[in-house]
Tab-separated table of C-alpha atoms and ligand atoms in Angstrom:
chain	number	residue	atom	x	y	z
A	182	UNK	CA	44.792	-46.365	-59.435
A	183	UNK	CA	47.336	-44.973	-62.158
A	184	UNK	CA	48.828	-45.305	-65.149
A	185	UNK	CA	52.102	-47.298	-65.110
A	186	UNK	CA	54.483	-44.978	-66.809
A	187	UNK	CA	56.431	-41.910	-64.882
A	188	UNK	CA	56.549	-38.094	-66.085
A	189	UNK	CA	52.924	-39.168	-67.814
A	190	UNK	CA	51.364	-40.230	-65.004
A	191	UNK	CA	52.190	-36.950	-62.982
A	192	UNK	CA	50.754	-34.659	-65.591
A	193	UNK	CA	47.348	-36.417	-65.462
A	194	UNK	CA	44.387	-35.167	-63.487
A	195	UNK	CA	43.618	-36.456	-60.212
A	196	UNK	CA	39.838	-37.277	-58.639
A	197	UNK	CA	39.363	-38.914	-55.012
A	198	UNK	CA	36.399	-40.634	-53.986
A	199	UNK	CA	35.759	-40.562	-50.086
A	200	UNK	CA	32.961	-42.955	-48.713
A	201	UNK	CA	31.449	-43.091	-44.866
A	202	UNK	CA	32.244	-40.790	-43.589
A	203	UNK	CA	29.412	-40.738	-41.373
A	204	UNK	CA	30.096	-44.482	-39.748
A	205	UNK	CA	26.399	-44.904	-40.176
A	206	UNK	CA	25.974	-44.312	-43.671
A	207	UNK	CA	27.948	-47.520	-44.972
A	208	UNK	CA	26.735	-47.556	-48.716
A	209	UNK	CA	29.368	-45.391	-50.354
A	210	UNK	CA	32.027	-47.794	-48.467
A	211	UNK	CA	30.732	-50.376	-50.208
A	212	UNK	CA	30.131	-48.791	-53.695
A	213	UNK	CA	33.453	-47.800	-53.705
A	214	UNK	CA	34.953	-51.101	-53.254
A	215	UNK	CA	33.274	-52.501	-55.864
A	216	UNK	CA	34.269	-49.665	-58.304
A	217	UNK	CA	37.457	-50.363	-57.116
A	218	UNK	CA	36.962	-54.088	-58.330
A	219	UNK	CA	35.139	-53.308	-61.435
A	220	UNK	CA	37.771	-51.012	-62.880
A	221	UNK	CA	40.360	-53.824	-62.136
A	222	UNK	CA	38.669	-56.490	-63.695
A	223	UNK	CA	37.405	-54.401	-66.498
A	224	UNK	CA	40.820	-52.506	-67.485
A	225	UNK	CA	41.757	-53.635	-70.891
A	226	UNK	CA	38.971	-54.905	-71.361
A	227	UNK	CA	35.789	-52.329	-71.354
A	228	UNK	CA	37.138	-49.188	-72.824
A	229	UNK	CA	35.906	-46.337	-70.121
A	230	UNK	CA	38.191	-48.825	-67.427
A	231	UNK	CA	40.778	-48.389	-69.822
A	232	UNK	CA	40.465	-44.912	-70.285
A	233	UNK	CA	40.021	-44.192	-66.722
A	234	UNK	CA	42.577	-46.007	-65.330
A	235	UNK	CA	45.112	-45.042	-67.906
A	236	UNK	CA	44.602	-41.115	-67.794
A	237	UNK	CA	43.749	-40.023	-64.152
A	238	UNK	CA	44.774	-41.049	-60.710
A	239	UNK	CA	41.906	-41.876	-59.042
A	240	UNK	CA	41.921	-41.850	-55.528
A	241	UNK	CA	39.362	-44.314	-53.576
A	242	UNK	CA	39.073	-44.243	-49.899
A	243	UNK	CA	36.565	-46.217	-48.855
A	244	UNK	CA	36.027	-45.521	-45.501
A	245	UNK	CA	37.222	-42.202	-43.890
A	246	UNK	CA	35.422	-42.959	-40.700
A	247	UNK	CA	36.138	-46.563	-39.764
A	248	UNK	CA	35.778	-46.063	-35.595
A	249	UNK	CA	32.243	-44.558	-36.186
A	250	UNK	CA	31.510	-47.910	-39.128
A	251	UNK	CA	32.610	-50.360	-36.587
A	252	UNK	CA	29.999	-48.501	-33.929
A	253	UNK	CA	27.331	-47.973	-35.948
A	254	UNK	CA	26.987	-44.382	-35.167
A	255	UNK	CA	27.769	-41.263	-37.457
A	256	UNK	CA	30.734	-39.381	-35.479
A	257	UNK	CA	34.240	-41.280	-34.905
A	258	UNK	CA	35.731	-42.558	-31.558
A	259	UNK	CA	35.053	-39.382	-30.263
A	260	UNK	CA	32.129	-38.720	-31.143
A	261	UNK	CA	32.580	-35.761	-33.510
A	262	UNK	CA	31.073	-35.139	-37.070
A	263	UNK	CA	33.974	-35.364	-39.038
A	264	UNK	CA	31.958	-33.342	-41.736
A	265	UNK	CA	31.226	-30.158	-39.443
A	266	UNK	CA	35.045	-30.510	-38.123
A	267	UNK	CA	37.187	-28.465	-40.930
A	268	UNK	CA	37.413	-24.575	-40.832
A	269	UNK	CA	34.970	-22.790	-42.716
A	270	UNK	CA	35.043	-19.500	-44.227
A	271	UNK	CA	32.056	-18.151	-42.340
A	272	UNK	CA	33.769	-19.053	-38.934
A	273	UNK	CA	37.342	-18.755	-39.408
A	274	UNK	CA	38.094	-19.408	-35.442
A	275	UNK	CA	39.905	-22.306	-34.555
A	276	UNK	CA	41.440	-22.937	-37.867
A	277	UNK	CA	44.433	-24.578	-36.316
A	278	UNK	CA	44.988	-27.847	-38.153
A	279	UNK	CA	46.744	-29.471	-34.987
A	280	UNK	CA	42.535	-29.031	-33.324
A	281	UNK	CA	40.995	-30.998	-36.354
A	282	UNK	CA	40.260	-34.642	-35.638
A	283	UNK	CA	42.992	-37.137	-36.847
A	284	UNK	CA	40.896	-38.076	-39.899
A	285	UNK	CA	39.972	-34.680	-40.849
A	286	UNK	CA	43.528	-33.653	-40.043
A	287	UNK	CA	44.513	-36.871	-42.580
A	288	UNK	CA	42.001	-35.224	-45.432
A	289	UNK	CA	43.068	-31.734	-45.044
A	290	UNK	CA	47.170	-32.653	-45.596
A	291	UNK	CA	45.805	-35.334	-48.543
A	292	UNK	CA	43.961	-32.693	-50.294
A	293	UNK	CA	47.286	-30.296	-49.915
A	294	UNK	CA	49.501	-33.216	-51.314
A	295	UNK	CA	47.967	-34.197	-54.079
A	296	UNK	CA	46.366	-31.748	-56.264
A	297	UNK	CA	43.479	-32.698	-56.566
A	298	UNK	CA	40.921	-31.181	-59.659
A	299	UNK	CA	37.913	-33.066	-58.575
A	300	UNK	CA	36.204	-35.078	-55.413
A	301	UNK	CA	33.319	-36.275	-54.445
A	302	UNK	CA	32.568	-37.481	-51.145
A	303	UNK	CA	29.516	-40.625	-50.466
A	304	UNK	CA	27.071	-40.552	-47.966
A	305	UNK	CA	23.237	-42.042	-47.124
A	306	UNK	CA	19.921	-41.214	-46.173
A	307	UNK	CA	18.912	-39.061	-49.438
A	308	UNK	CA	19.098	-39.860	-53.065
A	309	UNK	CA	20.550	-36.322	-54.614
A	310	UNK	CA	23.782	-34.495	-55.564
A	311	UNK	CA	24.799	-31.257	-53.346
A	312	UNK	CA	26.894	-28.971	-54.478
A	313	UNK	CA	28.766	-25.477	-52.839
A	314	UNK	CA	28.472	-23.595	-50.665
A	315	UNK	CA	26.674	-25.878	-48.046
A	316	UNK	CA	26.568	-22.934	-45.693
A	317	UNK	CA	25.315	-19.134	-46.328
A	318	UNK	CA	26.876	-15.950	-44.527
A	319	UNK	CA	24.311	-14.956	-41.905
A	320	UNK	CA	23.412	-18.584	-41.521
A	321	UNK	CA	19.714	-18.802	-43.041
A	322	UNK	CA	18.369	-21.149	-45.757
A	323	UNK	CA	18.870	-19.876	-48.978
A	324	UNK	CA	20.455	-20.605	-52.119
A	325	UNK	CA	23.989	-19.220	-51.857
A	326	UNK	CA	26.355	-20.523	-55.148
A	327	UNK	CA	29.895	-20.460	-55.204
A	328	UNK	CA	31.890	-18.407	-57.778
A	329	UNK	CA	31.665	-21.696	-60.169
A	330	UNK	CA	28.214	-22.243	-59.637
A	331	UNK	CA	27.563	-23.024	-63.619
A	332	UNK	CA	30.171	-25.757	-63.427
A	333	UNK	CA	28.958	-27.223	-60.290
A	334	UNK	CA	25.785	-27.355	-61.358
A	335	UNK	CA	26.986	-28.914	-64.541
A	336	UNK	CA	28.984	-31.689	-62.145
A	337	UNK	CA	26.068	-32.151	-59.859
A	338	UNK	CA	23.935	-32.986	-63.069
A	339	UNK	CA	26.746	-35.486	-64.717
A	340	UNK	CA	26.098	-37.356	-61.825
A	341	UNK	CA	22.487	-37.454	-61.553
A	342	UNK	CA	21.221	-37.935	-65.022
A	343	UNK	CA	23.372	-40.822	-65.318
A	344	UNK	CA	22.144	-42.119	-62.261
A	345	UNK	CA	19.168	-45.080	-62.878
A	346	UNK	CA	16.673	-42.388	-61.038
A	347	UNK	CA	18.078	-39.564	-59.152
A	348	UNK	CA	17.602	-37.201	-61.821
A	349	UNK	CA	13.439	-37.708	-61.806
A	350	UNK	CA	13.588	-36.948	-58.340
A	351	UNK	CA	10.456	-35.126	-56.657
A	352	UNK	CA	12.105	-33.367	-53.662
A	353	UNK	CA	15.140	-31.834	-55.850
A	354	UNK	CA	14.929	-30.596	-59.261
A	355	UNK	CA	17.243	-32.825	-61.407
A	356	UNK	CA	18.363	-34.294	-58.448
A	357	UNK	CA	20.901	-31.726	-57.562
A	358	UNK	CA	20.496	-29.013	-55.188
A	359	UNK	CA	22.889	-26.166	-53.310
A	360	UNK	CA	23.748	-27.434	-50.609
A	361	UNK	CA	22.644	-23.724	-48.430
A	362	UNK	CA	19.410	-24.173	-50.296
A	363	UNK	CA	18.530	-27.886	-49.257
A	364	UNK	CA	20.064	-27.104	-45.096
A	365	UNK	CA	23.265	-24.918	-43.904
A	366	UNK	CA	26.116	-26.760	-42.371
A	367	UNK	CA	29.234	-25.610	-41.449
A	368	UNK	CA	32.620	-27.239	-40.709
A	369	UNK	CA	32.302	-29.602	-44.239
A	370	UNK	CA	34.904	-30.843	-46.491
A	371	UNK	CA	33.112	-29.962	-50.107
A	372	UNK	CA	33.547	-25.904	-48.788
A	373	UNK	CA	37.251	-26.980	-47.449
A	374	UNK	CA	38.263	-28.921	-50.350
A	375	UNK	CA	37.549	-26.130	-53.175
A	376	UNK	CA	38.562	-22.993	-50.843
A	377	UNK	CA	41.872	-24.575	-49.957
A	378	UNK	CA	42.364	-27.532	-52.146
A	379	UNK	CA	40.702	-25.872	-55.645
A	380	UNK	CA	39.377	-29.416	-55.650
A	381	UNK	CA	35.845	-29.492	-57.162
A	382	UNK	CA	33.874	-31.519	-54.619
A	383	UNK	CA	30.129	-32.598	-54.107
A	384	UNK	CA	28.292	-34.404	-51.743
A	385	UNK	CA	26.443	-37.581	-53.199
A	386	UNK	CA	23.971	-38.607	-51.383
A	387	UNK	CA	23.426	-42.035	-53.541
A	388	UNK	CA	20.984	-44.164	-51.064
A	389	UNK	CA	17.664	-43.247	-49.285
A	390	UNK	CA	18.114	-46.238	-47.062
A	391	UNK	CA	21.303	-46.059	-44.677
A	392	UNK	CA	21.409	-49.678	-43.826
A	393	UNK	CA	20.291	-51.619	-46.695
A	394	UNK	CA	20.029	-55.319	-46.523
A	395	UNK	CA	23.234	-56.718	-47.939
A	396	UNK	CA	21.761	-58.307	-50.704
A	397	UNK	CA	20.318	-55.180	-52.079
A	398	UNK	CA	24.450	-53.699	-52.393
A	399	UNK	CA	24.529	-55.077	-56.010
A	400	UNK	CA	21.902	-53.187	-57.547
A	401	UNK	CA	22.714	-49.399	-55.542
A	402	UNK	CA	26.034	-50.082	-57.016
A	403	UNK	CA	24.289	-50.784	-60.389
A	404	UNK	CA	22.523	-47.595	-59.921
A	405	UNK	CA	25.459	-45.523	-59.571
A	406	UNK	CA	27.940	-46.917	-61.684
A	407	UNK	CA	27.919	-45.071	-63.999
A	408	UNK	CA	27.729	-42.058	-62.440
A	409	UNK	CA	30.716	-43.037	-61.071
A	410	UNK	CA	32.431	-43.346	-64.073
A	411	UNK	CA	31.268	-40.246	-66.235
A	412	UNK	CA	31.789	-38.114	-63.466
A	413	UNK	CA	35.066	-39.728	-63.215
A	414	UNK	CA	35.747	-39.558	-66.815
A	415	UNK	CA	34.595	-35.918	-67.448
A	416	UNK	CA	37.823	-34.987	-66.250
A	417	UNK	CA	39.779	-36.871	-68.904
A	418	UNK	CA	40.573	-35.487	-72.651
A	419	UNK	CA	40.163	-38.879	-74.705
A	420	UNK	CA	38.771	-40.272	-77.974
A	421	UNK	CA	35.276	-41.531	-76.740
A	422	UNK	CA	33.151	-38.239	-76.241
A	423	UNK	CA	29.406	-37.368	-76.329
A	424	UNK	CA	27.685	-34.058	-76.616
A	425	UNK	CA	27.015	-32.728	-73.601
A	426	UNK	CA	24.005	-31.075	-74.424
A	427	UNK	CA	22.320	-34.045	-75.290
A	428	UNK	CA	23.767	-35.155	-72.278
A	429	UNK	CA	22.304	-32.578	-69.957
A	430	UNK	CA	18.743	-32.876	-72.075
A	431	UNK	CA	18.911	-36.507	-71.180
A	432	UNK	CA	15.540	-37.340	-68.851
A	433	UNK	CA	16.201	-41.277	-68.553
A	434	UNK	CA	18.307	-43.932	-67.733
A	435	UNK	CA	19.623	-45.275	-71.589
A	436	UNK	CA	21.941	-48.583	-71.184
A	437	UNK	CA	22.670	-47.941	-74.810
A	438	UNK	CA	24.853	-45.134	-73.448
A	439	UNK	CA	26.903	-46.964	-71.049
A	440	UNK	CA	29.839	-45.836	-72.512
A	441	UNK	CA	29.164	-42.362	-73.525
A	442	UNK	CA	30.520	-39.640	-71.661
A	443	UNK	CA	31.695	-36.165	-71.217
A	444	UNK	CA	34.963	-33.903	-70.667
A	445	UNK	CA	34.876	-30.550	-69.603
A	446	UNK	CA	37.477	-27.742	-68.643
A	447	UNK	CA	40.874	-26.361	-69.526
A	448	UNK	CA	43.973	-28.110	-68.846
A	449	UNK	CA	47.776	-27.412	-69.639
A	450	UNK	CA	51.291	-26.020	-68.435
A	451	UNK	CA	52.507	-22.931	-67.249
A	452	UNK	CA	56.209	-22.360	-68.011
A	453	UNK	CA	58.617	-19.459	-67.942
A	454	UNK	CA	59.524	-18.012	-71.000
A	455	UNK	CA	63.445	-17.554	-70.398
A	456	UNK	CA	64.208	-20.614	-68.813
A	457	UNK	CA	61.650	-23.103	-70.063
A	458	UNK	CA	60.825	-24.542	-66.803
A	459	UNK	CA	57.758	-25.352	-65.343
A	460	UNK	CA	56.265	-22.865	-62.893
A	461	UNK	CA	53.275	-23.533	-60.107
A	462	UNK	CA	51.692	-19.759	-61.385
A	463	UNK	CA	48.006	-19.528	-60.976
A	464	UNK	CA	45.450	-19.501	-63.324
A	465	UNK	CA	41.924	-17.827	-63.083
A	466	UNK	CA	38.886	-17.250	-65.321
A	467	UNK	CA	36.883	-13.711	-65.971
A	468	UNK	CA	34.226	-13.167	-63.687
A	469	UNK	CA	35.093	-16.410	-61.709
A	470	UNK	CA	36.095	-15.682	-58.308
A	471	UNK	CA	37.883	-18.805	-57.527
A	472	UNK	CA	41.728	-19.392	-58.415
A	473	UNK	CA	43.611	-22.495	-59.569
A	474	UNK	CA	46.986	-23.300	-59.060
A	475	UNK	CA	49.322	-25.122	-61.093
A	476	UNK	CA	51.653	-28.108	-59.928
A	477	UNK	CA	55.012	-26.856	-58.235
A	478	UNK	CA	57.120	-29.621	-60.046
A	479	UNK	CA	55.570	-30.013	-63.505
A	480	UNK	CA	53.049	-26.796	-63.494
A	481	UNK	CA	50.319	-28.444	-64.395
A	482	UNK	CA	46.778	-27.317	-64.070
A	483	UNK	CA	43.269	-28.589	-64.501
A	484	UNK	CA	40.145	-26.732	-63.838
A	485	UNK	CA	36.903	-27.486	-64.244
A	486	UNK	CA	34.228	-25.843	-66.283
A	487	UNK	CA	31.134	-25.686	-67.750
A	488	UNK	CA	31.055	-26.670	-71.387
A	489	UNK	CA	29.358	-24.205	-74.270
A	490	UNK	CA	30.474	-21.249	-72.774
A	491	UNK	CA	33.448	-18.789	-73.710
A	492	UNK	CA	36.018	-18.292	-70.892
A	493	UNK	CA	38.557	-15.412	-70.284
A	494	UNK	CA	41.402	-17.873	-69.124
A	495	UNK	CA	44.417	-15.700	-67.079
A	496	UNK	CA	47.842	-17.104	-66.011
A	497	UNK	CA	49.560	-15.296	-63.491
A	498	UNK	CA	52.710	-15.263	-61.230
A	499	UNK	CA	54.622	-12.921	-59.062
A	500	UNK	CA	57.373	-11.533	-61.113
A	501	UNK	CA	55.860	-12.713	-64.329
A	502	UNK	CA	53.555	-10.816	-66.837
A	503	UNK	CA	50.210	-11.763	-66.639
A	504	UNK	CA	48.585	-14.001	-69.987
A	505	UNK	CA	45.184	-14.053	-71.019
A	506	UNK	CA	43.957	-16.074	-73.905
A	507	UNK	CA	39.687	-16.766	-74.470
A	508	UNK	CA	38.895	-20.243	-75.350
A	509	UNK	CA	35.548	-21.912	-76.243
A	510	UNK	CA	34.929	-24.627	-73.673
A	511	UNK	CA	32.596	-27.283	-75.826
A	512	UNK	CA	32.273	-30.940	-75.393
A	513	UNK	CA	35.600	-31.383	-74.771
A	514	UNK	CA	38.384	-29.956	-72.853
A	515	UNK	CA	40.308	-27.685	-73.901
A	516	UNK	CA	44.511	-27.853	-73.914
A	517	UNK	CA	46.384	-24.883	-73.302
A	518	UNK	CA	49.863	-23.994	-71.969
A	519	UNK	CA	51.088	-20.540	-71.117
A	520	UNK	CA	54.915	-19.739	-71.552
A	521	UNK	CA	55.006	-16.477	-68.826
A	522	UNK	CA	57.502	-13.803	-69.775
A	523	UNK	CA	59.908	-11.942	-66.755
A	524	UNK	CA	58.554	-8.891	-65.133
A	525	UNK	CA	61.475	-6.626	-66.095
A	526	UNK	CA	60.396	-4.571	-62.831
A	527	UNK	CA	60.660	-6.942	-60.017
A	528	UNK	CA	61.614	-10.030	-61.317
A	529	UNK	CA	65.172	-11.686	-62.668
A	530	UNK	CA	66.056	-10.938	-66.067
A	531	UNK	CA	68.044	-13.292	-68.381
A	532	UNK	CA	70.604	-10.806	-69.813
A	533	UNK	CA	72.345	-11.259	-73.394
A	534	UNK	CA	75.481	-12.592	-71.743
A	535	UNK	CA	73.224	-15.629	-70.579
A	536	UNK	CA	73.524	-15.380	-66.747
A	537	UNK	CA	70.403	-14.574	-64.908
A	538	UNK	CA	70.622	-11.562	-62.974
A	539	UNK	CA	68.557	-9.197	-61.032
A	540	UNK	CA	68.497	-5.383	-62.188
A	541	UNK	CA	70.896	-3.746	-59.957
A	542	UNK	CA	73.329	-6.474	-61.286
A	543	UNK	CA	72.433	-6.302	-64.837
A	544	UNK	CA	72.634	-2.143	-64.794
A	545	UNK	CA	76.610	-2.496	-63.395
A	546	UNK	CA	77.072	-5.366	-66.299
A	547	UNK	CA	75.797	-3.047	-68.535
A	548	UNK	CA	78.073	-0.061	-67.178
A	549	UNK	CA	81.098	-2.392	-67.410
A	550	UNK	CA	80.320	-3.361	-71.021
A	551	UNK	CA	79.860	0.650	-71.798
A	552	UNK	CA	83.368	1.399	-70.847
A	553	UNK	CA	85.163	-1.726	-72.739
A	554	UNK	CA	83.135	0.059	-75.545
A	555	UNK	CA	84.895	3.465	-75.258
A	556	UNK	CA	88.251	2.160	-74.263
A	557	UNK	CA	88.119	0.366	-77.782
A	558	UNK	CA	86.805	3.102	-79.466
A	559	UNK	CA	89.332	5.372	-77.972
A	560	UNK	CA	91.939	3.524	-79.190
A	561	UNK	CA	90.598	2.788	-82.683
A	562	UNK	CA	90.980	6.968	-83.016
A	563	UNK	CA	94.203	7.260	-81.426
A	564	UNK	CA	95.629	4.740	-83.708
A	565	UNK	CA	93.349	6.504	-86.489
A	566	UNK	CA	94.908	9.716	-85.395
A	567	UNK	CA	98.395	8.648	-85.621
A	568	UNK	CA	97.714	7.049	-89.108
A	569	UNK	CA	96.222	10.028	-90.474
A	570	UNK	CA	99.321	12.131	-89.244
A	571	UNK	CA	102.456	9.531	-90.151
A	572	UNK	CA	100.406	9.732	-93.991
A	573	UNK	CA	100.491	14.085	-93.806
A	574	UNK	CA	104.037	13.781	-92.651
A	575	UNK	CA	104.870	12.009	-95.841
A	576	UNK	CA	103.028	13.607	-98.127
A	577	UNK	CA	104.561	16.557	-96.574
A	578	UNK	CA	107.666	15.587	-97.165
A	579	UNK	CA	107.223	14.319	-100.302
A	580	UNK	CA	105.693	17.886	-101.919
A	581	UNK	CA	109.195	19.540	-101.059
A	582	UNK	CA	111.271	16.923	-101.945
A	583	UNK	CA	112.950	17.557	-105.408
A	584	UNK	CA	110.667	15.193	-108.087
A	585	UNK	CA	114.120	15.064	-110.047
A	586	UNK	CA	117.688	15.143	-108.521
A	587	UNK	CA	119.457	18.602	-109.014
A	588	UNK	CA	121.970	18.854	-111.269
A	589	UNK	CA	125.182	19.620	-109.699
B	1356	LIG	ZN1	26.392	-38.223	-44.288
């Protein structure tokens, strides 16, 4: 779903929903179709539709595991767990794409295509929202956070507090847990997607029951609609906002806040200085491992973060001069663009004739303009010079010339 107008539309932030994709966890297929059908009948109409559907792309895929859905089991036609099949930083062999399952394979070239900010992916059998890293280094139990930890956490509660009960859950504290801390796997897409995609992803886990009878579909989806939406809508600067504090502090589900939600983050362009252009530099926060890059035809960038916090925001590029700016991240997102200025060392340099050129060039343009400098300047003295001796001559002459004629 996007907004129907061009250059806009590209400069907006993108989220993707993925449901089943274990085949036997069905729910989030079916939540997601009728999100699908509840933004579409609600656009225009209910004004967090409107707002969604008019600022972001959002991505739906319903079913990323349809072999494995029309077997009833959890791995695809092969028989492999699509969610332990992508490369993972703790076991970097066989991270040859061309190995991956076709749907993983599908996923991992998605993710690369679209710049995504933020994902979430659906699954069954648990009522809780998991957040990175969902595996730790020497493989044990243990809570093991991600460089944006805060903001994850922040995400993962978005989701549960507006959820009808995750949030008073008894197993996981707010309903949100580390994914290391609750059991290691290794191989899933929420690692993949924010180590290679910078995508913010979680794992929902929005149904204890994994094949609920059909008729109780309507009131899961009730459940987690909203969810679905403010967690779709924190990623979108707009005119309906809500303090997130309150938010956070919230213990209950409140209809009266149906459509209250929250934005979060830092979004803008990164342009070069001399030509104006957009550039795809990178941009990273203070203390915050993790780097985002921006677009490589419009240089746009979106990253997530946890609001009421000051951020050290950098924008980088090779042969560019790093930027840093500090911004106050509160209950909405912030806007900034960064215009990056040449690195006179290694980079081109827009000279005062107006052609860009590299050094080497611009030192014999320089050399040339040097000379046309002292040829003119040479001549200015000869001519000076011969002035200065034609005016002598005839004052010269003029001192021993007779001031009256003689008298013959
Ligand atoms: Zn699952």
């Amino acid at each position: 779903m996007q907004p129907n107008h061009a250059l806009g539309a590209t400069l907006v932030k993108c989220r993707m929903y993925v449901g089943n994709v274990h085949g036997d966890e069905p729910v989030g297929r079916e939540v997601l179709i009728k999100l699908a059908n509840w933004l579409c009948d609600n656009y225009l109409k209910d004004p967090l539709a409107t707002l969604i559907v008019k600022n972001m792309h959002l991505h739906i895929l319903p079913t990323m595991n349809p072999d494995g859905f029309a077997l009833r089991r959890r791995g695809n036609a092969n028989n492999v767990d699509l969610n332990r099949d992508f490369p993972d930083q703790f076991f970097p062999n066989n991270d040859e794409i061309n190995y991956r399952q076709p749907e993983t394979r599908a996923i991992m070239n998605w993710v690369k295509q679209e710049h995504f900010t933020a994902s979430a992916s659906l699954h069954g059998g648990a009522l809780v929202a998991n957040y990175p890293w969902d595996g730790s280094r020497d493989q044990s139990k243990q809570y093991y956070g991600c460089p944006d930890d805060k903001t994850f956490r922040y995400m993962a509660s978005v989701y549960s507090q507006s959820h009808y009960n995750m949030s008073l859950s008894k197993e996981f504290k707010g309903g949100i847990t580390n994914g290391a801390f609750w059991y290691p796997i290794y191989g899933g897409m929420q690692d993949w997607n924010y180590i290679h995609g910078g995508c913010f992803e979680l794992t929902l886990e929005i149904s204890d029951v994994k094949w609920p009878k059909a008729a109780e579909l309507p009131v899961i989806w009730e459940h987690n609609r909203m969810s679905m939406l403010n967690l779709a809508a924190s990623l979108v600067k707009g005119n309906l906002s809500w303090r997130s504090r309150e938010f956070l502090d919230c213990q209950s589900y409140d209809p009266a806040k149906v459509y209250n939600f929250i934005q979060t983050g830092v979004h803008g362009r990164i342009f070069a200085a001399d030509t104006g252009h957009p550039i795809p530099g990178s941009l990273t926060i203070k203390g915050i491992g993790s780097e985002i890059r921006a677009s490589r035809t419009y240089g746009d960038y979106h990253r997530m973060l946890a609001p009421g916090e000051n951020y050290e925001v950098m924008a980088s590029m090779e042969g560019f001069r790093t930027k840093a700016t500090r911004i106050v991240v509160e209950e909405k997102a912030v806007s900034l663009d960064f215009v990056l200025d040449r690195d006179g060392a290694n980079g081109l340099i827009r000279n005062d004739l107006g052609c860009p050129c590299d050094d080497d060039k611009l030192f014999h343009v320089q050399g040339a303009r040097l000379e046309l400098y002292l040829f003119v300047l040479f001549i200015i003295i000869a001519l000076y010079v011969l002035f200065k001796r034609k005016t002598t001559s005839k004052f010269t002459i003029h001192r021993h010339s007779p001031k009256r004629p003689i008298a013959v």
